[in-house]
Short mmCIF file of C-alpha atoms and ligand atoms in Angstrom, two decimals:
data_model
loop_
_atom_site.label_atom_id
_atom_site.label_comp_id
_atom_site.label_asym_id
_atom_site.label_seq_id
_atom_site.Cartn_x
_atom_site.Cartn_y
_atom_site.Cartn_z
CA UNK A 1 -89.08 -18.49 -48.93
CA UNK A 2 -85.47 -18.26 -49.07
CA UNK A 3 -83.99 -15.91 -51.50
CA UNK A 4 -80.17 -15.92 -52.30
CA UNK A 5 -77.84 -14.00 -54.73
CA UNK A 6 -74.32 -13.11 -55.28
CA UNK A 7 -72.35 -10.39 -57.04
CA UNK A 8 -68.54 -10.05 -57.54
CA UNK A 9 -66.27 -7.57 -56.19
CA UNK A 10 -64.58 -7.17 -59.52
CA UNK A 11 -64.05 -3.96 -61.16
CA UNK A 12 -66.56 -1.04 -60.83
CA UNK A 13 -70.17 -1.88 -60.52
CA UNK A 14 -72.30 -0.72 -63.50
CA UNK A 15 -76.02 0.13 -64.30
CA UNK A 16 -76.60 -3.43 -65.93
CA UNK A 17 -75.45 -4.89 -62.39
CA UNK A 18 -78.14 -2.43 -60.89
CA UNK A 19 -80.68 -3.69 -63.22
CA UNK A 20 -80.13 -7.25 -62.98
CA UNK A 21 -78.66 -7.41 -59.44
CA UNK A 22 -78.98 -4.43 -56.73
CA UNK A 23 -82.60 -3.29 -57.63
CA UNK A 24 -83.76 -6.82 -57.63
CA UNK A 25 -82.20 -7.48 -54.50
CA UNK A 26 -83.89 -4.54 -52.78
CA UNK A 27 -86.99 -5.78 -54.30
CA UNK A 28 -87.04 -9.52 -53.36
CA UNK A 29 -85.89 -8.96 -49.75
CA UNK A 30 -89.53 -8.03 -49.30
CA UNK A 31 -90.70 -11.52 -50.10
CA UNK A 32 -88.85 -13.88 -47.69
CA UNK A 33 -85.69 -14.76 -45.85
CA UNK A 34 -83.13 -13.05 -48.05
CA UNK A 35 -79.09 -13.60 -48.15
CA UNK A 36 -76.98 -11.41 -50.36
CA UNK A 37 -73.38 -12.28 -50.84
CA UNK A 38 -70.26 -10.54 -51.95
CA UNK A 39 -68.55 -13.26 -53.79
CA UNK A 40 -64.94 -12.51 -53.55
CA UNK A 41 -64.06 -16.01 -53.83
CA UNK A 42 -65.23 -15.58 -57.41
CA UNK A 43 -63.12 -12.65 -58.08
CA UNK A 44 -59.78 -14.69 -57.88
CA UNK A 45 -61.00 -16.43 -61.07
CA UNK A 46 -59.36 -13.95 -63.47
CA UNK A 47 -56.26 -12.26 -62.77
CA UNK A 48 -56.62 -9.85 -59.59
CA UNK A 49 -54.65 -7.24 -57.86
CA UNK A 50 -55.03 -8.33 -53.90
CA UNK A 51 -54.94 -4.68 -52.74
CA UNK A 52 -57.97 -3.96 -55.20
CA UNK A 53 -59.87 -7.01 -54.02
CA UNK A 54 -59.73 -5.78 -50.45
CA UNK A 55 -61.19 -2.24 -51.44
CA UNK A 56 -63.76 -3.66 -53.97
CA UNK A 57 -65.09 -6.08 -51.15
CA UNK A 58 -65.74 -3.14 -49.05
CA UNK A 59 -66.87 -0.60 -51.90
CA UNK A 60 -69.61 -3.37 -52.91
CA UNK A 61 -70.60 -3.97 -49.48
CA UNK A 62 -71.32 -0.37 -49.02
CA UNK A 63 -73.29 -0.23 -52.18
CA UNK A 64 -75.56 -3.15 -51.42
CA UNK A 65 -76.59 -1.11 -48.24
CA UNK A 66 -76.80 2.00 -50.47
CA UNK A 67 -78.83 0.55 -53.24
CA UNK A 68 -81.56 -0.30 -50.53
CA UNK A 69 -80.66 -3.61 -48.67
CA UNK A 70 -81.95 -3.31 -45.05
CA UNK A 71 -79.60 -5.04 -42.69
CA UNK A 72 -82.71 -5.89 -40.40
CA UNK A 73 -84.31 -7.77 -43.20
CA UNK A 74 -81.58 -9.10 -45.46
CA UNK A 75 -78.17 -11.02 -44.55
CA UNK A 76 -75.67 -9.33 -46.23
CA UNK A 77 -72.28 -11.05 -45.88
CA UNK A 78 -68.85 -11.73 -47.68
CA UNK A 79 -68.39 -15.13 -49.13
CA UNK A 80 -64.79 -15.95 -47.95
CA UNK A 81 -66.01 -15.06 -44.33
CA UNK A 82 -68.18 -18.31 -44.65
CA UNK A 83 -65.95 -21.68 -45.40
CA UNK A 84 -69.07 -23.80 -46.13
CA UNK A 85 -69.08 -22.10 -49.63
CA UNK A 86 -65.63 -23.23 -50.55
CA UNK A 87 -66.11 -26.64 -48.98
CA UNK A 88 -69.24 -26.97 -50.75
CA UNK A 89 -67.67 -26.50 -54.00
CA UNK A 90 -65.33 -29.12 -53.63
CA UNK A 91 -68.00 -31.55 -52.53
CA UNK A 92 -70.35 -30.60 -55.36
CA UNK A 93 -67.62 -30.94 -57.91
CA UNK A 94 -68.22 -34.76 -57.75
CA UNK A 95 -71.58 -34.40 -59.23
CA UNK A 96 -70.64 -31.76 -61.82
CA UNK A 97 -70.09 -33.00 -65.42
CA UNK A 98 -66.74 -31.88 -67.19
CA UNK A 99 -68.49 -31.64 -70.44
CA UNK A 100 -71.25 -29.41 -69.36
CA UNK A 101 -68.70 -27.08 -67.76
CA UNK A 102 -66.92 -26.92 -70.93
CA UNK A 103 -70.19 -25.66 -72.62
CA UNK A 104 -70.49 -22.57 -70.20
CA UNK A 105 -70.69 -19.42 -72.50
CA UNK A 106 -69.12 -17.29 -69.57
CA UNK A 107 -66.03 -19.46 -69.53
CA UNK A 108 -65.56 -19.45 -73.18
CA UNK A 109 -65.83 -15.82 -73.70
CA UNK A 110 -63.96 -14.82 -70.74
CA UNK A 111 -61.43 -17.55 -71.39
CA UNK A 112 -60.67 -16.24 -74.98
CA UNK A 113 -59.94 -12.65 -73.36
CA UNK A 114 -57.33 -14.12 -70.90
CA UNK A 115 -53.79 -14.95 -71.43
CA UNK A 116 -53.86 -17.35 -68.79
CA UNK A 117 -56.91 -19.11 -68.35
CA UNK A 118 -57.11 -20.18 -64.78
CA UNK A 119 -58.89 -23.56 -63.30
CA UNK A 120 -60.90 -21.48 -61.41
CA UNK A 121 -62.61 -19.57 -64.42
CA UNK A 122 -63.41 -23.21 -65.48
CA UNK A 123 -65.01 -24.59 -61.96
CA UNK A 124 -66.44 -21.34 -60.99
CA UNK A 125 -70.31 -22.50 -61.83
CA UNK A 126 -69.70 -25.18 -59.03
CA UNK A 127 -68.85 -22.82 -56.53
CA UNK A 128 -71.69 -20.33 -57.55
CA UNK A 129 -73.88 -23.56 -57.31
CA UNK A 130 -72.87 -24.19 -53.86
CA UNK A 131 -73.33 -20.55 -52.75
CA UNK A 132 -77.09 -21.02 -53.75
CA UNK A 133 -77.90 -24.68 -52.56
CA UNK A 134 -76.19 -24.12 -49.37
CA UNK A 135 -79.09 -21.95 -48.27
CA UNK A 136 -81.83 -24.32 -49.67
CA UNK A 137 -82.60 -21.48 -51.98
CA UNK A 138 -86.02 -21.15 -53.61
CA UNK A 139 -85.65 -17.88 -55.67
CA UNK A 140 -82.14 -16.50 -57.25
CA UNK A 141 -82.78 -12.69 -58.42
CA UNK A 142 -80.01 -12.42 -61.31
CA UNK A 143 -79.69 -11.11 -64.73
CA UNK A 144 -79.85 -13.07 -68.13
CA UNK A 145 -76.14 -13.74 -68.23
CA UNK A 146 -76.39 -15.89 -65.22
CA UNK A 147 -79.41 -18.18 -66.78
CA UNK A 148 -76.89 -20.89 -67.78
CA UNK A 149 -74.98 -21.21 -64.58
CA UNK A 150 -78.21 -21.30 -62.67
CA UNK A 151 -79.70 -24.18 -65.09
CA UNK A 152 -76.31 -25.97 -63.93
CA UNK A 153 -77.00 -25.45 -60.23
CA UNK A 154 -80.35 -26.83 -60.71
CA UNK A 155 -78.71 -30.06 -62.60
CA UNK A 156 -76.16 -30.13 -59.68
CA UNK A 157 -79.00 -29.93 -57.23
CA UNK A 158 -81.04 -32.84 -58.73
CA UNK A 159 -77.84 -35.02 -59.43
CA UNK A 160 -76.90 -34.95 -55.99
CA UNK A 161 -80.51 -35.40 -54.62
CA UNK A 162 -80.59 -38.48 -56.80
CA UNK A 163 -77.45 -39.87 -55.67
CA UNK A 164 -77.27 -38.95 -52.18
CA UNK A 165 -81.13 -37.99 -50.91
CA UNK A 166 -82.94 -35.31 -50.88
CA UNK A 167 -80.79 -32.49 -49.81
CA UNK A 168 -81.35 -29.35 -51.92
CA UNK A 169 -84.12 -27.39 -52.79
CA UNK A 170 -83.97 -27.08 -56.76
CA UNK A 171 -83.90 -23.11 -57.00
CA UNK A 172 -85.56 -21.04 -59.54
CA UNK A 173 -84.08 -17.81 -61.13
CA UNK A 174 -86.13 -14.60 -61.12
CA UNK A 175 -85.22 -12.30 -64.15
CA UNK A 176 -86.51 -8.85 -64.52
CA UNK A 177 -88.95 -8.40 -67.05
CA UNK A 178 -87.34 -5.54 -68.25
CA UNK A 179 -83.62 -4.78 -68.10
CA UNK A 180 -82.56 -8.40 -67.71
CA UNK A 181 -79.58 -7.56 -70.02
CA UNK A 182 -78.59 -4.10 -70.19
CA UNK A 183 -76.35 -3.47 -73.27
CA UNK A 184 -72.99 -1.40 -73.83
CA UNK A 185 -74.14 2.06 -75.14
CA UNK A 186 -71.42 1.96 -77.86
CA UNK A 187 -71.71 -1.74 -78.89
CA UNK A 188 -75.72 -2.25 -78.19
CA UNK A 189 -75.58 -5.80 -79.37
CA UNK A 190 -72.84 -6.82 -76.44
CA UNK A 191 -73.87 -6.69 -72.80
CA UNK A 192 -72.83 -3.87 -70.51
CA UNK A 193 -70.07 -5.64 -68.85
CA UNK A 194 -67.13 -5.13 -66.09
CA UNK A 195 -64.51 -7.05 -68.25
CA UNK A 196 -65.73 -7.10 -71.89
CA UNK A 197 -67.46 -3.37 -72.25
CA UNK A 198 -66.42 -0.32 -73.87
CA UNK A 199 -65.56 2.30 -70.95
CA UNK A 200 -67.64 4.95 -72.83
CA UNK A 201 -70.44 2.60 -73.33
CA UNK A 202 -70.68 1.56 -69.54
CA UNK A 203 -72.45 3.56 -66.99
CA UNK A 204 -70.78 3.24 -63.54
CA UNK A 205 -72.77 3.43 -60.47
CA UNK A 206 -70.22 5.95 -58.98
CA UNK A 207 -70.13 8.01 -62.50
CA UNK A 208 -70.63 11.71 -61.83
CA UNK A 209 -73.75 13.31 -63.42
CA UNK A 210 -71.70 14.97 -66.07
CA UNK A 211 -70.21 11.79 -67.08
CA UNK A 212 -73.49 10.14 -67.19
CA UNK A 213 -74.81 12.64 -69.42
CA UNK A 214 -71.87 12.54 -71.55
CA UNK A 215 -72.15 8.74 -72.01
CA UNK A 216 -75.91 8.66 -72.77
CA UNK A 217 -75.48 11.49 -75.25
CA UNK A 218 -73.19 9.84 -77.28
CA UNK A 219 -74.76 6.40 -77.03
CA UNK A 220 -75.09 4.53 -80.50
CA UNK A 221 -78.60 5.04 -81.72
CA UNK A 222 -80.14 3.63 -85.00
CA UNK A 223 -81.25 4.70 -88.21
CA UNK A 224 -84.64 6.54 -88.36
CA UNK A 225 -85.60 8.85 -85.52
CA UNK A 226 -88.50 6.67 -83.85
CA UNK A 227 -88.25 5.99 -80.15
CA UNK A 228 -89.49 2.45 -80.13
CA UNK A 229 -88.23 -0.90 -79.18
CA UNK A 230 -87.55 -3.62 -81.74
CA UNK A 231 -84.87 -6.03 -83.00
CA UNK A 232 -83.78 -3.65 -85.63
CA UNK A 233 -83.25 -1.08 -83.07
CA UNK A 234 -80.98 -2.39 -80.32
CA UNK A 235 -79.59 1.35 -79.53
CA UNK A 236 -83.02 2.70 -78.86
CA UNK A 237 -84.15 -0.37 -77.19
CA UNK A 238 -81.42 -0.23 -74.65
CA UNK A 239 -82.25 3.30 -73.82
CA UNK A 240 -85.85 2.62 -73.19
CA UNK A 241 -84.94 -0.15 -71.27
CA UNK A 242 -82.72 1.86 -69.10
CA UNK A 243 -85.43 4.52 -68.73
CA UNK A 244 -87.80 1.77 -67.54
CA UNK A 245 -85.50 0.65 -64.94
CA UNK A 246 -84.54 4.19 -63.72
CA UNK A 247 -87.99 5.52 -63.50
CA UNK A 248 -90.26 2.49 -63.20
CA UNK A 249 -92.28 3.76 -66.12
CA UNK A 250 -93.50 0.95 -68.76
CA UNK A 251 -91.56 0.80 -72.11
CA UNK A 252 -94.93 1.55 -73.82
CA UNK A 253 -95.42 4.59 -71.82
CA UNK A 254 -92.09 5.88 -72.95
CA UNK A 255 -92.64 4.99 -76.49
CA UNK A 256 -95.81 6.91 -76.35
CA UNK A 257 -94.29 9.95 -74.77
CA UNK A 258 -91.52 10.20 -77.17
CA UNK A 259 -93.46 9.04 -80.35
CA UNK A 260 -92.32 11.62 -82.97
CA UNK A 261 -89.76 13.64 -80.70
CA UNK A 262 -86.51 12.22 -82.12
CA UNK A 263 -83.43 11.15 -80.27
CA UNK A 264 -82.01 14.33 -78.95
CA UNK A 265 -84.67 15.28 -75.97
CA UNK A 266 -85.39 11.49 -75.49
CA UNK A 267 -81.28 10.75 -74.61
CA UNK A 268 -81.19 14.19 -72.59
CA UNK A 269 -84.14 12.90 -70.47
CA UNK A 270 -82.56 9.44 -70.14
CA UNK A 271 -79.75 10.75 -68.79
CA UNK A 272 -81.38 12.83 -66.36
CA UNK A 273 -83.43 9.74 -65.19
CA UNK A 274 -80.29 8.15 -64.50
CA UNK A 275 -78.71 10.82 -62.62
CA UNK A 276 -81.70 11.31 -60.51
CA UNK A 277 -81.94 7.43 -59.85
CA UNK A 278 -78.17 7.33 -59.06
CA UNK A 279 -77.45 10.67 -56.92
CA UNK A 280 -79.01 9.79 -53.73
CA UNK A 281 -77.25 6.32 -54.17
CA UNK A 282 -74.14 7.65 -54.46
CA UNK A 283 -74.52 9.86 -51.39
CA UNK A 284 -75.65 7.07 -48.99
CA UNK A 285 -72.97 4.84 -50.30
CA UNK A 286 -70.14 7.76 -49.66
CA UNK A 287 -71.72 7.88 -46.08
CA UNK A 288 -71.45 4.29 -45.21
CA UNK A 289 -67.93 3.75 -47.26
CA UNK A 290 -66.44 6.59 -45.16
CA UNK A 291 -67.38 4.28 -41.96
CA UNK A 292 -65.36 1.18 -41.90
CA UNK A 293 -66.22 0.40 -38.45
CA UNK A 294 -69.79 0.17 -39.15
CA UNK A 295 -69.37 -1.60 -42.41
CA UNK A 296 -67.29 -4.22 -40.48
CA UNK A 297 -70.16 -4.49 -37.79
CA UNK A 298 -72.89 -5.13 -40.47
CA UNK A 299 -70.54 -7.87 -42.16
CA UNK A 300 -69.82 -9.37 -38.93
CA UNK A 301 -73.76 -9.79 -38.30
CA UNK A 302 -74.17 -11.25 -41.96
CA UNK A 303 -71.25 -13.79 -41.66
CA UNK A 304 -72.66 -15.13 -38.18
CA UNK A 305 -76.13 -15.49 -39.73
CA UNK A 306 -74.73 -17.18 -42.89
CA UNK A 307 -72.79 -19.70 -41.07
CA UNK A 308 -75.42 -20.62 -38.98
CA UNK A 309 -77.62 -21.12 -41.82
CA UNK A 310 -75.44 -23.11 -43.89
CA UNK A 311 -73.88 -25.56 -41.17
CA UNK A 312 -76.92 -28.26 -41.37
CA UNK A 313 -76.77 -28.13 -45.05
CA UNK A 314 -73.00 -28.75 -45.26
CA UNK A 315 -73.18 -31.22 -42.42
CA UNK A 316 -75.82 -33.34 -44.50
CA UNK A 317 -73.80 -33.16 -47.60
CA UNK A 318 -70.76 -34.53 -45.77
CA UNK A 319 -72.87 -37.33 -43.93
CA UNK A 320 -74.80 -38.48 -47.07
CA UNK A 321 -71.59 -38.71 -49.18
CA UNK A 322 -70.09 -40.87 -46.55
CA UNK A 323 -67.70 -39.03 -44.74
CA UNK A 324 -66.80 -39.68 -41.01
CA UNK A 325 -67.77 -36.96 -38.63
CA UNK A 326 -66.24 -36.35 -35.34
CA UNK A 327 -68.98 -36.70 -32.64
N1 AQP B 401 -75.56 -6.10 -68.81
C1 AQP B 401 -76.24 -6.53 -67.77
N2 AQP B 401 -77.62 -6.22 -67.45
C2 AQP B 401 -78.32 -7.02 -66.48
N3 AQP B 401 -77.75 -7.57 -65.59
C3 AQP B 401 -76.60 -7.74 -65.47
N4 AQP B 401 -75.67 -8.22 -64.70
C4 AQP B 401 -74.46 -8.29 -65.12
N5 AQP B 401 -74.44 -7.71 -66.12
C5 AQP B 401 -75.64 -7.34 -66.43
C6 AQP B 401 -76.06 -8.80 -63.17
O1 AQP B 401 -75.50 -8.41 -62.26
C7 AQP B 401 -75.45 -9.24 -61.33
C8 AQP B 401 -74.00 -9.29 -60.56
O2 AQP B 401 -73.11 -9.50 -61.40
P1 AQP B 401 -71.50 -10.16 -61.09
O3 AQP B 401 -70.82 -8.80 -60.65
O4 AQP B 401 -71.59 -10.97 -60.12
O5 AQP B 401 -71.16 -10.78 -62.37
P2 AQP B 401 -70.89 -10.55 -63.90
O6 AQP B 401 -72.10 -11.19 -64.52
O7 AQP B 401 -69.91 -11.36 -64.08
O8 AQP B 401 -71.10 -9.17 -63.85
P3 AQP B 401 -70.12 -8.11 -65.16
O9 AQP B 401 -69.93 -6.75 -64.51
O10 AQP B 401 -71.11 -8.33 -66.34
O11 AQP B 401 -69.07 -8.68 -65.49
P4 AQP B 401 -68.19 -9.70 -66.78
O12 AQP B 401 -69.14 -9.09 -67.96
O13 AQP B 401 -66.98 -9.36 -66.75
O14 AQP B 401 -68.85 -11.27 -66.27
C9 AQP B 401 -75.58 -10.91 -61.90
O15 AQP B 401 -76.81 -11.05 -61.36
C10 AQP B 401 -75.71 -10.33 -63.30
O16 AQP B 401 -76.58 -11.16 -64.13
#
């Protein structure tokens, strides 16, 4: 079984990315042949600083290993090192509907927040479809916010297969049972996010313990004092989900434990659970981030493997679409 997922080197990564991304990557790498990609080409769809992109790309690569990706098991690489990604996006644009792209929620939401809305922000899901389809991917571990883009990738695969012959596997999304959408601590009806969230409501992967404690302590909770999940309790539901992600306990077990205890102790324990999870990750991250030679070495191995695997798929796309190939 083939597994693929990508993560953007935009901004500082947060606990939502951990829940829908990093931890799922580490878990799914056990299930088959896994590819995880730092999707730097996606990061230029909103305004970016070149120096920042360079640093963030290496930061994120280090974070992928620090959160448990094993270079012996998984192929970890940077998207722009494998030119098949950009090429496939152009070819797939021929089988992508303009109307469907315009209905993408992320485009609408991010577009509203930008002064300059780039064409890349609009065509981004085609690049993402190429990322996934090039690997003939069976499973894509992602968070709930990427569901619509994955559906689009499936439509693109089906349309290409129908028009040009069976080329792509139609991939399935893998979403966590709990924590597929971690919410902003200050605005628990909005997802925790790099570009759209509140700074105080976003737990960063590299936040020091005291900052994490402060953010969790000041999280917005709901009226009443029961610790239980429910549509009427978005703030508490989110904190229970965060604790579930951090400890591996079930939400039910957490509800029972804090049954009538009020929010104070509960919040303090959620914060400690997150600190206990992230402290060792931060330590491994620093070690690797301080060793750029080793990072380069690992990323080169990943890029070589990714090029090798994607070359036949890209070649089949060109062939089937009617391009003359040099022999
Ligand atoms: N709040 C979230 N809860 C659960 N999963 C989430 N993901 C993102 N936010 C949450 C998942 O993290 C993975 C990597 O995301 P990304 O960095 O590639 O892209 P993104 O979805 O654009 O991330 P952000 O940080 O939320 O940025 P904004 O809001 O600016 O777009 C993906 O699998 C994603 O589902």
